[in-house]
Coordinates of C-alpha atoms in Angstrom, one line a residue:
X1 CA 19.8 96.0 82.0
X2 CA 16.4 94.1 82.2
X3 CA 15.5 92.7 79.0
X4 CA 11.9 93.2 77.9
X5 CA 11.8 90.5 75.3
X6 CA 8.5 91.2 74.2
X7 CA 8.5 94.5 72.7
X8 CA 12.0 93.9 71.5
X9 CA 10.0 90.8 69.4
X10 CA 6.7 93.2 68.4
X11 CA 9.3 96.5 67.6
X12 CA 11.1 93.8 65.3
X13 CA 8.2 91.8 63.5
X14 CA 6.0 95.0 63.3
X15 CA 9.0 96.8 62.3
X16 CA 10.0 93.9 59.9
X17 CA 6.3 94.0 58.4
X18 CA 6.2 97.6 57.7
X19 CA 9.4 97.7 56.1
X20 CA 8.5 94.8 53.6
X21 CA 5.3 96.4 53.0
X22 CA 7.1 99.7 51.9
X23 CA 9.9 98.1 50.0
X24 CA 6.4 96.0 47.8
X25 CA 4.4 99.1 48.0
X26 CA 7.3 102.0 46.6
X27 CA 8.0 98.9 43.8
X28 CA 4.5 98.4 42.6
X29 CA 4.3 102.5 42.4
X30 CA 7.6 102.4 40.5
X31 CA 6.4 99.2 38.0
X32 CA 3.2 100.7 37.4
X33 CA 4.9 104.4 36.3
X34 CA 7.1 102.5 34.1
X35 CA 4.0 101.5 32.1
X36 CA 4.3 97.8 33.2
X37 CA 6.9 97.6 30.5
X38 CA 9.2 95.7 32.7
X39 CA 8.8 92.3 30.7
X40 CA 9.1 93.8 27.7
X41 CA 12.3 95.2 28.8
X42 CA 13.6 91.8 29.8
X43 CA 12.2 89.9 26.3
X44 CA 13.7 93.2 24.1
X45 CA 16.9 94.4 25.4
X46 CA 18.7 91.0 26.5
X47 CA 19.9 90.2 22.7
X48 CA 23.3 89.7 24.2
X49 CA 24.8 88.7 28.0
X50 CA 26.2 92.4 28.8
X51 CA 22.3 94.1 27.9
X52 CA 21.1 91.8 30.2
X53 CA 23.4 92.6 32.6
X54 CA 21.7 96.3 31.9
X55 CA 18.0 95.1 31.6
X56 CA 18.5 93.3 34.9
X57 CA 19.8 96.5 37.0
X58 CA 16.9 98.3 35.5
X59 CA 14.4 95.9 36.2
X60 CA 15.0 95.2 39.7
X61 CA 15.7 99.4 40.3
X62 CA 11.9 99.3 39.4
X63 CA 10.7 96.5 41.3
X64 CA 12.8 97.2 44.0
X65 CA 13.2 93.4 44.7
X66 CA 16.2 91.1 42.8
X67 CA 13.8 87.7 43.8
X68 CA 11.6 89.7 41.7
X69 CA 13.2 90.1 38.7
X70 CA 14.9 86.6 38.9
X71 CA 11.9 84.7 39.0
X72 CA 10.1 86.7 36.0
X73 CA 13.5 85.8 34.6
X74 CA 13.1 82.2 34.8
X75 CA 9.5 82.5 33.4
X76 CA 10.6 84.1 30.6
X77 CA 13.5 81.1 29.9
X78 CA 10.5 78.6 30.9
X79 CA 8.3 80.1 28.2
X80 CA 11.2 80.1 25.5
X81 CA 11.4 84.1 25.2
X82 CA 15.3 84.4 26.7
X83 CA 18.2 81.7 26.8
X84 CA 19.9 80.4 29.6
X85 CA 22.9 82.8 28.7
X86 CA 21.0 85.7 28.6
X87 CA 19.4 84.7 31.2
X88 CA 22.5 84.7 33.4
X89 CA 23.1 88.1 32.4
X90 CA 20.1 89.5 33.7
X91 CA 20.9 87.7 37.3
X92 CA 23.8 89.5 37.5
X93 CA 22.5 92.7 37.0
X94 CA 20.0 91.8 39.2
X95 CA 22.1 91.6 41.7
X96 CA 23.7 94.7 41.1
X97 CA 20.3 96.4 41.1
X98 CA 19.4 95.3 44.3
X99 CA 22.2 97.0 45.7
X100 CA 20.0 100.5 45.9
X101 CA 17.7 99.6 48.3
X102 CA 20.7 99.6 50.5
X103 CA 22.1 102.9 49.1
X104 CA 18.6 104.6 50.1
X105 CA 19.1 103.2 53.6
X106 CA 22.2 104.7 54.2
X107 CA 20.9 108.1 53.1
X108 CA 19.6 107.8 57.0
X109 CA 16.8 110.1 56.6
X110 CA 14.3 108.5 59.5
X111 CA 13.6 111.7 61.7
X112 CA 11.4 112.3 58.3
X113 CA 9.8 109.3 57.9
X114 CA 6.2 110.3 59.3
X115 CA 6.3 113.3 57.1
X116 CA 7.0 111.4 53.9
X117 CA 4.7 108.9 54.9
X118 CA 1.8 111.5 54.9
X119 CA 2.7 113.4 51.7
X120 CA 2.6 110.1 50.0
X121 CA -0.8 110.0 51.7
X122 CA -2.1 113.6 49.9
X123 CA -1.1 112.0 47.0
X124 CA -3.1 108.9 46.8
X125 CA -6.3 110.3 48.7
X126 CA -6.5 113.9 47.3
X127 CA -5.6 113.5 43.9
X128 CA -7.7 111.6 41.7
X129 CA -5.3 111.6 38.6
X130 CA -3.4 107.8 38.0
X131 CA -0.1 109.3 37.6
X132 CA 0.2 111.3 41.0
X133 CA -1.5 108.6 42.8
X134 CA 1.5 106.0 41.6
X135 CA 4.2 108.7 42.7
X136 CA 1.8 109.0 46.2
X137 CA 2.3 105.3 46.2
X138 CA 6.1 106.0 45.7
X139 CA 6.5 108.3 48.7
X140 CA 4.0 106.8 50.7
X141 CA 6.8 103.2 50.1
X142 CA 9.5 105.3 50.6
X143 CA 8.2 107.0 53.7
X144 CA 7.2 103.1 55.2
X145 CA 10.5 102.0 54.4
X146 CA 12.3 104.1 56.6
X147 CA 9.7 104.1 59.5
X148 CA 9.6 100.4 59.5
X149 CA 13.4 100.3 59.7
X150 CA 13.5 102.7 62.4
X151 CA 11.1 100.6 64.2
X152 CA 13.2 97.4 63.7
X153 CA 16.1 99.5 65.1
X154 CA 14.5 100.6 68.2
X155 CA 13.6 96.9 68.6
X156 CA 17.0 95.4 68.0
X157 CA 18.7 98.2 70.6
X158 CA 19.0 96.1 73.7
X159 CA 20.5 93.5 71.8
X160 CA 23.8 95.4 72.0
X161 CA 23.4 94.9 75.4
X162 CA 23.0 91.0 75.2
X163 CA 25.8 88.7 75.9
X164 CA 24.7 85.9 74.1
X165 CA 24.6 88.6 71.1
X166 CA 28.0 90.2 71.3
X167 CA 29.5 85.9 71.8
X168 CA 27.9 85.6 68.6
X169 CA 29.0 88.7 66.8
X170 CA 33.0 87.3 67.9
X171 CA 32.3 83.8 67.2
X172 CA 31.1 85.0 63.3
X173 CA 34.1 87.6 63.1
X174 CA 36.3 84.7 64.1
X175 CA 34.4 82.0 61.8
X176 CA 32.9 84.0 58.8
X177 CA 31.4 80.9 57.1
X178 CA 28.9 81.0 60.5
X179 CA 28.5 84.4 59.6
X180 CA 27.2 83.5 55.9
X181 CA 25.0 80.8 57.1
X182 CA 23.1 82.9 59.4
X183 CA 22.8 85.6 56.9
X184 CA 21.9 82.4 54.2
X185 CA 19.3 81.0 56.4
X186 CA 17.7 84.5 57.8
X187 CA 17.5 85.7 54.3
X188 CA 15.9 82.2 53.3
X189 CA 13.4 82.8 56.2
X190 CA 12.7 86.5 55.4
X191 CA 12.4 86.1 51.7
X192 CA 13.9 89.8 51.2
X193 CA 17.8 90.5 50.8
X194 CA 16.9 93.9 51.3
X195 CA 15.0 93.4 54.5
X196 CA 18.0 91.4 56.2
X197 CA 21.0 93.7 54.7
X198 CA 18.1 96.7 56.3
X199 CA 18.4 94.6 59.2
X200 CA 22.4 94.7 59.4
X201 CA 23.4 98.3 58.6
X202 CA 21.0 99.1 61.8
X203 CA 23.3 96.7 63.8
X204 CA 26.3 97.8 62.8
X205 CA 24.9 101.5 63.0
X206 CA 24.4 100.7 66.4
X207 CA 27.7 99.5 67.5
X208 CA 25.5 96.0 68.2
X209 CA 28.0 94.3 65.4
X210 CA 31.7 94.7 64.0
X211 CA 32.6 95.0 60.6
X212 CA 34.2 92.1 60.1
X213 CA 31.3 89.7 61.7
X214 CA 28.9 91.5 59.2
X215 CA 30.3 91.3 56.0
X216 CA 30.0 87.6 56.4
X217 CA 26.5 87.9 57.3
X218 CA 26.3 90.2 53.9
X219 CA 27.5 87.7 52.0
X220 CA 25.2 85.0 53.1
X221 CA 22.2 87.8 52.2
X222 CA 22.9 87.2 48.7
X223 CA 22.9 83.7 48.9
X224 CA 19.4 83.6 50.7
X225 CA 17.8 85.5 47.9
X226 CA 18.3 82.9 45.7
X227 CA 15.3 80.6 47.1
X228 CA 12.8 82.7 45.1
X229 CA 14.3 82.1 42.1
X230 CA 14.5 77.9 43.0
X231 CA 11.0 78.1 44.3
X232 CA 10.1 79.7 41.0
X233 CA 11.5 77.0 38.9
X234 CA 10.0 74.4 40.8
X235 CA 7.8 72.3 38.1
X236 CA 9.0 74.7 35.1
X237 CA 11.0 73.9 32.3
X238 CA 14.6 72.7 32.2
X239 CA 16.1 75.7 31.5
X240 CA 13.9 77.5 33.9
X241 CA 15.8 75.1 36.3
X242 CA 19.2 75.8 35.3
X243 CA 18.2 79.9 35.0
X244 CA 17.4 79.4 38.9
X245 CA 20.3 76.9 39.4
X246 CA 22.6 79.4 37.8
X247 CA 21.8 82.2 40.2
X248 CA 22.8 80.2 43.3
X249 CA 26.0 78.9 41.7
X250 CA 26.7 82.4 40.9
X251 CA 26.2 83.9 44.2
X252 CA 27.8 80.9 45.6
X253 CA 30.8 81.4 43.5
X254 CA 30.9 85.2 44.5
X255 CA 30.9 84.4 48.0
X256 CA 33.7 81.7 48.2
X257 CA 35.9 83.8 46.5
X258 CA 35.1 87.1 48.7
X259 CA 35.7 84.5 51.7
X260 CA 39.4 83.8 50.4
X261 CA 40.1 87.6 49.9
X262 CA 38.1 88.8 53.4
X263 CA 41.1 90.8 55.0
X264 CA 41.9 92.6 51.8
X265 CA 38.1 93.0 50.6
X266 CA 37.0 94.7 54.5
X267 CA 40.6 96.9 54.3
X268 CA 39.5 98.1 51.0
X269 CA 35.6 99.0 52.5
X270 CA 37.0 100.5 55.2
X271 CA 39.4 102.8 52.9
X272 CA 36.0 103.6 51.7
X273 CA 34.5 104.8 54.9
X274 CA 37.5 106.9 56.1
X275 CA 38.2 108.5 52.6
X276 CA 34.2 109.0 51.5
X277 CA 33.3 109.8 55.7
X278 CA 30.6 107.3 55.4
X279 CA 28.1 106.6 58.3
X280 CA 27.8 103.2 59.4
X281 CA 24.9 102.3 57.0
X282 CA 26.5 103.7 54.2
X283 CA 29.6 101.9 54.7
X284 CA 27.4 98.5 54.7
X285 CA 25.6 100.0 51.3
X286 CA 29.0 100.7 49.6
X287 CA 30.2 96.7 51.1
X288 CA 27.2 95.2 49.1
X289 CA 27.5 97.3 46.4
X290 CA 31.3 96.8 45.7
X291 CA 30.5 93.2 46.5
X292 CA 28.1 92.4 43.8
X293 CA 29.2 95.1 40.9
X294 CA 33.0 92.7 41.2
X295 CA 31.2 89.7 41.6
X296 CA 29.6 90.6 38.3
X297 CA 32.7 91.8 36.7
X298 CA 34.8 88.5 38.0
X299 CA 32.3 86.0 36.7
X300 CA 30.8 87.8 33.7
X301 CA 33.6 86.5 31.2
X302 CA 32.7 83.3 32.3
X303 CA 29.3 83.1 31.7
X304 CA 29.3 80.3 29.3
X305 CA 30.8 78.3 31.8
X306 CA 29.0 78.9 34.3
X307 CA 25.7 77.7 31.7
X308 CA 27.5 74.9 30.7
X309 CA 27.9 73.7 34.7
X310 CA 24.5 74.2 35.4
X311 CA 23.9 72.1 31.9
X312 CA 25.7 69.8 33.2
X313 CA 24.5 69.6 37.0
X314 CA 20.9 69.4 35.1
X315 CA 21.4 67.5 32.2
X316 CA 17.9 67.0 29.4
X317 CA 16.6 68.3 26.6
X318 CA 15.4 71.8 26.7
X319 CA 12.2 70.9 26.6
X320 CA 10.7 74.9 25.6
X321 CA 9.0 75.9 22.8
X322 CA 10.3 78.6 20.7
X323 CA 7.9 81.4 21.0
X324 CA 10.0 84.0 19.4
X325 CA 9.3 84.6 15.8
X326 CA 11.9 82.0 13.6
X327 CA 11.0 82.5 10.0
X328 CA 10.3 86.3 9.9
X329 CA 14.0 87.7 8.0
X330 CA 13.1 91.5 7.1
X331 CA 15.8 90.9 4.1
X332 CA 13.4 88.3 2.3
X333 CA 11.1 91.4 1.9
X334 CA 13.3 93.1 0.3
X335 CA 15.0 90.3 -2.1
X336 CA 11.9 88.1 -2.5
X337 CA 8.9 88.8 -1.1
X338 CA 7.1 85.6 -2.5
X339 CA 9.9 84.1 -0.4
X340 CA 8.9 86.1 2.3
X341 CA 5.9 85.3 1.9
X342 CA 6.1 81.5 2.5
X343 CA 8.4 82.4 5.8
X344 CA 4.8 84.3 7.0
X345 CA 3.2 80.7 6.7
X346 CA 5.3 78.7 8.4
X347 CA 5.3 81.6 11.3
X348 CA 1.7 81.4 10.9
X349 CA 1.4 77.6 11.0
X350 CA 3.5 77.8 13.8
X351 CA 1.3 80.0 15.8
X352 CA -1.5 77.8 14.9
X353 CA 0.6 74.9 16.6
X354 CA 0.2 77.0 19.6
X355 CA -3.3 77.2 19.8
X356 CA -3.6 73.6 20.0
X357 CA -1.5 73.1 22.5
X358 CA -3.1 75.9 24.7
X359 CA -6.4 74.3 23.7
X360 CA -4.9 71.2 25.2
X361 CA -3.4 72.3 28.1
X362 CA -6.6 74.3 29.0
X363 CA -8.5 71.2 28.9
X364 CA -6.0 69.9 31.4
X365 CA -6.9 72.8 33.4
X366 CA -10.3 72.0 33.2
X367 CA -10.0 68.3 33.6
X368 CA -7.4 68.5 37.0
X369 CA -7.3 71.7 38.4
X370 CA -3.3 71.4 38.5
X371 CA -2.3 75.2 38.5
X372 CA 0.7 73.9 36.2
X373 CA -1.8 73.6 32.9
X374 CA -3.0 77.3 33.7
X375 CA 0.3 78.4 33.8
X376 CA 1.4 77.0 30.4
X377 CA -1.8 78.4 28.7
X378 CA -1.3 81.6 30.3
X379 CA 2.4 81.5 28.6
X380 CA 1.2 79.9 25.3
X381 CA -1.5 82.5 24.8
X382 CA 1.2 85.2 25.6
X383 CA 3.8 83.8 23.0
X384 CA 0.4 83.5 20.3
X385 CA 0.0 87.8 20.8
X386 CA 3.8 88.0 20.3
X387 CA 3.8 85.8 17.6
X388 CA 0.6 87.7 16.0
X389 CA 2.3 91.0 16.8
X390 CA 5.5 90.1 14.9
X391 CA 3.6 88.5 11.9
X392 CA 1.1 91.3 11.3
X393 CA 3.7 93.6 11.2
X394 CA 5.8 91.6 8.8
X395 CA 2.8 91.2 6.8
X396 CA 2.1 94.6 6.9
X397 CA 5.5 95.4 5.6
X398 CA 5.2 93.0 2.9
X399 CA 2.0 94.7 1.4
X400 CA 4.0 97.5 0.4
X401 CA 6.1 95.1 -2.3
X402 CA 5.1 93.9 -5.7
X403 CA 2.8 90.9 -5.1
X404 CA 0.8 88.8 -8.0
X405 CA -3.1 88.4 -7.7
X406 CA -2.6 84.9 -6.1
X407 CA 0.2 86.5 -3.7
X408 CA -1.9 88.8 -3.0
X409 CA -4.7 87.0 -2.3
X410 CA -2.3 84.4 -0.3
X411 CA -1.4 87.4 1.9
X412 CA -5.1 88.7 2.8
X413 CA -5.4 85.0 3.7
X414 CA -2.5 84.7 6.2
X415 CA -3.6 88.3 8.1
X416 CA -7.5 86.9 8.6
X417 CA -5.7 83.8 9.4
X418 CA -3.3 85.3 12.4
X419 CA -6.1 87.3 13.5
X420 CA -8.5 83.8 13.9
X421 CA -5.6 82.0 15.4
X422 CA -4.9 85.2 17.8
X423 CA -8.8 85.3 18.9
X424 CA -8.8 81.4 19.2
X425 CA -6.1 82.6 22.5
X426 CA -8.1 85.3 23.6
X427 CA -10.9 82.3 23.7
X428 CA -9.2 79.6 25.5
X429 CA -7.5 82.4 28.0
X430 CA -11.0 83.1 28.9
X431 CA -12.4 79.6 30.0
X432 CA -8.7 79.3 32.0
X433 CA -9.8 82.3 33.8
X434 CA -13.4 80.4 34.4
X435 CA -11.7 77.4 35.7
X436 CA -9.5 79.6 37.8
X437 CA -13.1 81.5 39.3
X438 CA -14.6 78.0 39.6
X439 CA -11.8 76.6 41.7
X440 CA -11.6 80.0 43.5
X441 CA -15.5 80.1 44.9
X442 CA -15.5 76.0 44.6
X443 CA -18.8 75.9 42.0
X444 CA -19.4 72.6 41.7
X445 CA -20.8 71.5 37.9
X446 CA -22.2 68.2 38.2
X447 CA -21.1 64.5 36.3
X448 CA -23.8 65.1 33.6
X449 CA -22.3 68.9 33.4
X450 CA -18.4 67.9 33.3
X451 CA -19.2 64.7 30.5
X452 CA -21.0 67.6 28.2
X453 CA -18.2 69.7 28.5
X454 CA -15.7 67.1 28.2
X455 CA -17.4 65.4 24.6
X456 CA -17.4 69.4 23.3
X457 CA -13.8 70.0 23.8
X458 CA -12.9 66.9 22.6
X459 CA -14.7 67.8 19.4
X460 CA -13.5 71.4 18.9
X461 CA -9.9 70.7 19.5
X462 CA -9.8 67.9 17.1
X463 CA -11.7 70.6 14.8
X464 CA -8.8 73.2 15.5
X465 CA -6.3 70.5 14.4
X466 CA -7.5 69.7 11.6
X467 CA -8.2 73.3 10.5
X468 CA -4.2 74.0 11.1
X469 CA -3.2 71.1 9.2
X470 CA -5.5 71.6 6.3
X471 CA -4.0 75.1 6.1
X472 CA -0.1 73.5 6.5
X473 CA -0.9 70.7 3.6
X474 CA -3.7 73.3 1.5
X475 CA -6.3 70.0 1.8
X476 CA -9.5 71.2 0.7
X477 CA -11.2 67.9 2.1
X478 CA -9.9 68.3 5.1
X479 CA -11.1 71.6 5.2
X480 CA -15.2 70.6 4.1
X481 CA -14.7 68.4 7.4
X482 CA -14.1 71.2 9.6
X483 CA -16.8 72.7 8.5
X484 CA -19.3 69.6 8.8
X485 CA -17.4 69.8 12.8
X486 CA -18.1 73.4 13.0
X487 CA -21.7 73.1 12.5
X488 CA -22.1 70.1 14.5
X489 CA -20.3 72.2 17.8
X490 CA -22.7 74.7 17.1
X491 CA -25.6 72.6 17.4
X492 CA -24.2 70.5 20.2
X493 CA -23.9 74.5 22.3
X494 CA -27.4 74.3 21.4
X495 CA -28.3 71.2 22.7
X496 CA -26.1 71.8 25.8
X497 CA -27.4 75.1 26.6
X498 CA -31.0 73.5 26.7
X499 CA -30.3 70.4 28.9
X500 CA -28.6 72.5 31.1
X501 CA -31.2 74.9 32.0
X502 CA -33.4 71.9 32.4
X503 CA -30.8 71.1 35.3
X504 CA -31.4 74.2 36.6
X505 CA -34.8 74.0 37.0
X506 CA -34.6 70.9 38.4
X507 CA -32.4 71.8 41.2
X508 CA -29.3 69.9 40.2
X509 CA -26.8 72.8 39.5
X510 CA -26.7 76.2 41.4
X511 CA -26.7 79.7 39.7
X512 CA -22.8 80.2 39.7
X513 CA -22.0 76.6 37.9
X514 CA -24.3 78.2 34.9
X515 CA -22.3 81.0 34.7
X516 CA -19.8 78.8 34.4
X517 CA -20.7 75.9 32.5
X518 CA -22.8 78.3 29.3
X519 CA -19.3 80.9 29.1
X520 CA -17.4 77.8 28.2
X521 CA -19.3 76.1 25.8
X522 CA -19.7 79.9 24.3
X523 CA -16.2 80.4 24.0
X524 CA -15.7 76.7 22.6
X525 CA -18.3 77.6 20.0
X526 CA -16.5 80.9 18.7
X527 CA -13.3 78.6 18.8
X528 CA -14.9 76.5 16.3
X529 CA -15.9 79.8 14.5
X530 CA -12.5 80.9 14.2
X531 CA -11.2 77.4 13.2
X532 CA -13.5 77.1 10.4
X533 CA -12.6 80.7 9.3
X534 CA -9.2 79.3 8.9
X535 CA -11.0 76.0 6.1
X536 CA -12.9 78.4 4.7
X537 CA -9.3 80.6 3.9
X538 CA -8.0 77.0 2.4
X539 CA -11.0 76.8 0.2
X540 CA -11.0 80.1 -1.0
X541 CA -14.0 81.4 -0.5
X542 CA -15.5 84.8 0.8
X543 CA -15.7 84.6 4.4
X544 CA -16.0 87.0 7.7
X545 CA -13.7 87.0 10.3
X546 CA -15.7 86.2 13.4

């Protein structure tokens, strides 16, 4: 049989494409009917090892991608919102989520693919209402799915055919470890588990591969998918390092010992097939699934091993911050509320901490460009609304007790105070999302531009500092010297705003670096607003929140 090696390649790659696209497109549909809720799934329900285990099947059902959910795992470790235990837990349910994808595969419903494909279309182009359009965008995912896979399989026919194919397909059934390193590497390459395991159940549908040269090959899928998560963790935290670490030993773990037990674990799958009449593709869904759900229950006893290993293989300090609320006990409420109340302080003094360092690492941001600084101010500013979230609440909670005048008072102080700190985020987020447009369209602020900028945030963090600390140490002269700061930012936006139209007119700076250049020294000047809001709250005077 004459080879034509060409369309085999386009069938494959176009086929390959397609299916990737509707694996993305049917999980964005899926993420964005669930509200976008997914990270609050992960941060809320993963108080133990076994709800993470939960959390992380959910998760990746939703996103349709494990490397997905494991690398918004190790962001969440790498911004202090999940231990590495928890952590762990989620990864194996992540795995076990993953296993669907395969599941709808063998359902072999690709005669309909086209059909589903254009329904999904009516959806998104004939109804105009959000919800129907994200279950268009469902279908229309679903129906690319299986028309991509089809495609692939049409591609990867001949191969069947191949000699050099079928020596490899004995050479792997007689040496599985070859078999997981091509499965390993192609997964690596591919960056989708579910595109390679797609990939296999056609082969084997086809006869092109045995049973026992693709279980190998199954095996080394798993591992493969593990790169996301280490790319992920790549400059993070760590504990983001170990998360990432702990998903390859896991997998890697899982695998040996499936190697050890191959004869027994391919009898039992094809028990499975003969008892259950499974198609080929099914039988490959019900291998990966039965291979990851015992990996999970093997290995899930052992999970504070397996952290301490990964401890081990990584040793350092956990160098995160602690974004979850530490001082906010609902029982002090109850018991002592003027107790309680001084918990709310140092939660508040805590979220204040944050500010600064966002502040800082923003002006990193602006200073280098590194995409590492953005990241952490992102993350920081993201820990300051759960922190003001948490506090307000608990605040709120706390005004239905018996409070004295000065309690009471105290109290009022601390919600203006969260709500300062909280916009004082909101503020530095912004000029990180400037930085982020003028790397983006490369606007170019000139020396005289970037030494303005530089002298004003030098000022307004050290104004922000010493607004926190005169809160933490009640100094009232520290406080009058915020405010003699304050007023001298705002005249120094003055003064900056004027010089740098004078630029303008002179040709020096184009129309996009303004932009840039007077929204940054604006939202520096309403930091210093909110920082002196906070003095003003140490000297007890009437103030408005800006």
């Amino acid at each position: 049989m004459d080879l034509d090696v060409q369309r085999l390649i386009f069938e494959f790659i176009g086929g390959l494409g397609i299916f990737l696209f509707g694996i993305k497109y049917m999980g964005d549909g899926l993420q964005k009917s669930a509200g976008d809720k997914l990270r609050d799934i992960l941060d809320r329900f993963t108080t133990n090892p076994f709800m993470g285990v939960l959390a992380g099947i959910l998760v990746t059902i939703l996103l349709q991608t494990s490397s997905g959910t494991t690398a918004l795992t190790v962001g969440l470790v790498s911004a202090g919102f999940m231990t590495l235990r928890q952590a762990i837990g989620v990864i194996m349910g992540a795995n076990i989520g993953t296993t669907v994808t395969a599941f709808i595969i063998g359902i072999k419903i690709d005669e309909y693919a086209l059909p589903i494909i254009a329904a999904g279309a009516i959806l998104l182009f004939f109804f105009k209402k959000q919800k129907i359009q994200y279950f268009g965008q469902i279908v229309f995912g679903f129906g690319a799915l299986f028309y991509g896979l089809k495609t692939m399989g049409d591609g990867l026919k001949p191969l069947r055919e191949l000699q050099t194919f079928t020596d490899l397909t004995v050479t792997m059934s007689d040496n599985p470890i070859l078999g997981v390193v091509v499965g390993t590497v192609f997964t690596v390459i591919v960056q989708s588990s579910s595109a390679t395991i797609g990939i296999l159940q056609e082969l084997y549908g086809q006869g092109a591969i045995s049973l026992d040269a693709a279980l190998p090959v199954l095996f080394g899928d798993n591992i493969g998918t593990t790169i996301t998560a280490v790319l992920a963790a790549i400059g993070a935290s760590v504990a983001a390092r170990r998360a990432a670490l702990s998903h390859v030993v896991f997998n890697l773990i899982g695998t040996a010992i499936v190697i050890l037990l191959l004869i027994p674990f391919e009898n039992f799958i094809l028990f499975l097939q003969s008892t259950l009449d499974l198609n080929p593709e099914m039988t490959i869904a019900f291998a990966h699934g039965s291979f990851n759900i015992a990996n999970v229950i093997i290995q899930f006893p052992f999970i504070g091993l397996l952290a301490l290993i990964v401890t081990k293989i990584i040793p350092g300090d956990d160098a995160i911050v602690e974004y979850k609320a530490k001082h906010l006990d609902p029982i002090f409420i109850e018991q002592s509320p003027s107790l309680a109340l001084s918990q709310a302080k140092e939660e508040v003094l805590r979220m204040g901490e944050f500010s600064i360092v966002g502040l800082e690492s923003t002006h990193n941001y602006l200073k280098t460009g590194t995409s590492k600084y953005s990241e952490q101010a992102y993350s920081i500013e993201d820990a300051i609304n759960n922190l003001d979230r948490k506090i307000t609440d608990y605040l709120v909670k706390l005004s239905s007790t018996s409070l004295s005048d000065n309690e009471s008072e105290e109290h009022s102080t601390l919600m203006d105070t969260v709500r300062d700190i909280e916009r004082i985020g909101d503020h530095f987020e912004n000029i990180v999302e400037l930085v982020d447009y003028q790397i983006a369209n490369k606007v170019e602020l000139t020396e005289a531009a970037d030494i303005d900028l530089e002298e004003m945030f030098t000022l307004t963090q050290s104004t922000v500092k010493e607004a926190i600390e005169a809160l933490r140490t009640n100094n009232k002269d520290l406080a009058n010297e915020v405010r003699l700061k304050e007023d001298k930012i705002d005249k120094m936006e003055r003064s900056l705003r004027k010089k740098h139209i004078l630029r303008m007119n002179e040709g020096l700076c184009s129309g996009q670096a303004g932009i840039v250049f007077v929204d940054i020294i604006s939202n520096l000047e309403r930091i210093g607003d909110h920082a002196v809001n906070i003095a003003e709250a140490v000297l007890g005077e009437d103030h408005e929140t800006l």
